[in-house]
């Protein structure tokens, strides 16, 4: 397997966690999202991923895009350990937590949106950071409520083993901490992130451990 990745991309980070949890070997191919005008916009990469985003996973000749789709593919091809375990209702809950992060929080705060705010709309750094923190506060507060109010939350987002939801949560919290977001009102979220951080699969997926880390 070959994973096109960027060390600070939360979407690529999710897939790295999933690959590690499943103990799958892969070759990391760095795609720098800032250098050279953004390597994700170069012709050879766009041929693999027309959206010009990371990650892209190549496995057995299949070119796979979008982090959640990639992780579900991995879960089907390599079922153990299951990242979407349980009944249909339980799997729906795991997906709901994951999508609250990957579909509600991440899209309005990713690099291309932040760059558009600065370069096209002329916002300053303080305004950009205020934008970021606003959407983090709304989004992660909702995730905190989803987790704290549900008895199915265990040591991790769903039960006592990591799932797709944890693969999404940890990278989002990492990015929130980079922007000095106040997460003090999210004890359930932070407790889960702390337990994830103790696991080798999450440690090896961390941005600072990647070959392209800066």
Short mmCIF file of C-alpha atoms in Angstrom, two decimals, residues 95-165:
data_model
loop_
_atom_site.label_atom_id
_atom_site.label_comp_id
_atom_site.label_asym_id
_atom_site.label_seq_id
_atom_site.Cartn_x
_atom_site.Cartn_y
_atom_site.Cartn_z
CA UNK A 95 -20.30 7.21 11.81
CA UNK A 96 -22.28 10.11 13.26
CA UNK A 97 -19.44 11.05 15.62
CA UNK A 98 -16.89 10.68 12.82
CA UNK A 99 -18.95 12.74 10.40
CA UNK A 100 -19.63 15.46 12.99
CA UNK A 101 -15.87 15.99 12.88
CA UNK A 102 -14.96 15.17 9.28
CA UNK A 103 -18.00 16.76 7.63
CA UNK A 104 -19.03 19.57 10.01
CA UNK A 105 -15.83 20.86 11.66
CA UNK A 106 -12.99 20.04 9.31
CA UNK A 107 -14.29 21.43 5.99
CA UNK A 108 -14.66 25.00 7.27
CA UNK A 109 -11.24 24.99 8.95
CA UNK A 110 -8.97 23.17 6.54
CA UNK A 111 -5.93 24.74 4.93
CA UNK A 112 -7.52 25.84 1.66
CA UNK A 113 -10.35 27.63 3.49
CA UNK A 114 -7.95 29.40 5.84
CA UNK A 115 -5.76 30.45 2.91
CA UNK A 116 -8.80 31.77 1.05
CA UNK A 117 -9.78 33.84 4.08
CA UNK A 118 -6.32 35.39 4.19
CA UNK A 119 -5.36 35.73 0.53
CA UNK A 120 -8.73 36.41 -1.11
CA UNK A 121 -10.85 38.01 1.61
CA UNK A 122 -7.99 39.83 3.32
CA UNK A 123 -8.62 38.77 6.90
CA UNK A 124 -5.72 39.16 9.30
CA UNK A 125 -4.23 36.41 11.47
CA UNK A 126 -6.30 37.36 14.49
CA UNK A 127 -9.51 37.18 12.48
CA UNK A 128 -8.46 33.89 10.87
CA UNK A 129 -7.76 32.38 14.28
CA UNK A 130 -11.06 33.68 15.63
CA UNK A 131 -12.83 31.96 12.70
CA UNK A 132 -11.05 28.71 13.46
CA UNK A 133 -11.78 28.80 17.18
CA UNK A 134 -15.44 29.67 16.60
CA UNK A 135 -16.10 26.55 14.54
CA UNK A 136 -14.02 24.35 16.83
CA UNK A 137 -16.03 25.54 19.84
CA UNK A 138 -19.35 24.81 18.14
CA UNK A 139 -18.30 21.52 16.60
CA UNK A 140 -16.37 19.92 19.44
CA UNK A 141 -18.98 21.07 21.98
CA UNK A 142 -21.52 19.06 20.01
CA UNK A 143 -19.19 16.05 19.96
CA UNK A 144 -18.65 16.41 23.71
CA UNK A 145 -22.41 16.28 24.24
CA UNK A 146 -22.77 13.27 21.94
CA UNK A 147 -20.13 11.42 23.95
CA UNK A 148 -20.98 12.53 27.49
CA UNK A 149 -24.71 11.87 27.17
CA UNK A 150 -24.49 8.34 25.77
CA UNK A 151 -23.79 5.26 27.93
CA UNK A 152 -22.21 3.57 24.91
CA UNK A 153 -19.21 5.86 25.33
CA UNK A 154 -16.49 3.93 27.10
CA UNK A 155 -12.75 4.37 27.34
CA UNK A 156 -13.01 5.52 23.72
CA UNK A 157 -15.73 7.16 21.65
CA UNK A 158 -17.71 3.94 21.40
CA UNK A 159 -16.91 1.22 23.90
CA UNK A 160 -13.47 0.28 25.11
CA UNK A 161 -11.57 -0.10 21.83
CA UNK A 162 -10.77 2.57 19.24
CA UNK A 163 -13.13 2.98 16.30
CA UNK A 164 -13.50 5.18 13.24
CA UNK A 165 -14.72 7.92 15.58
#
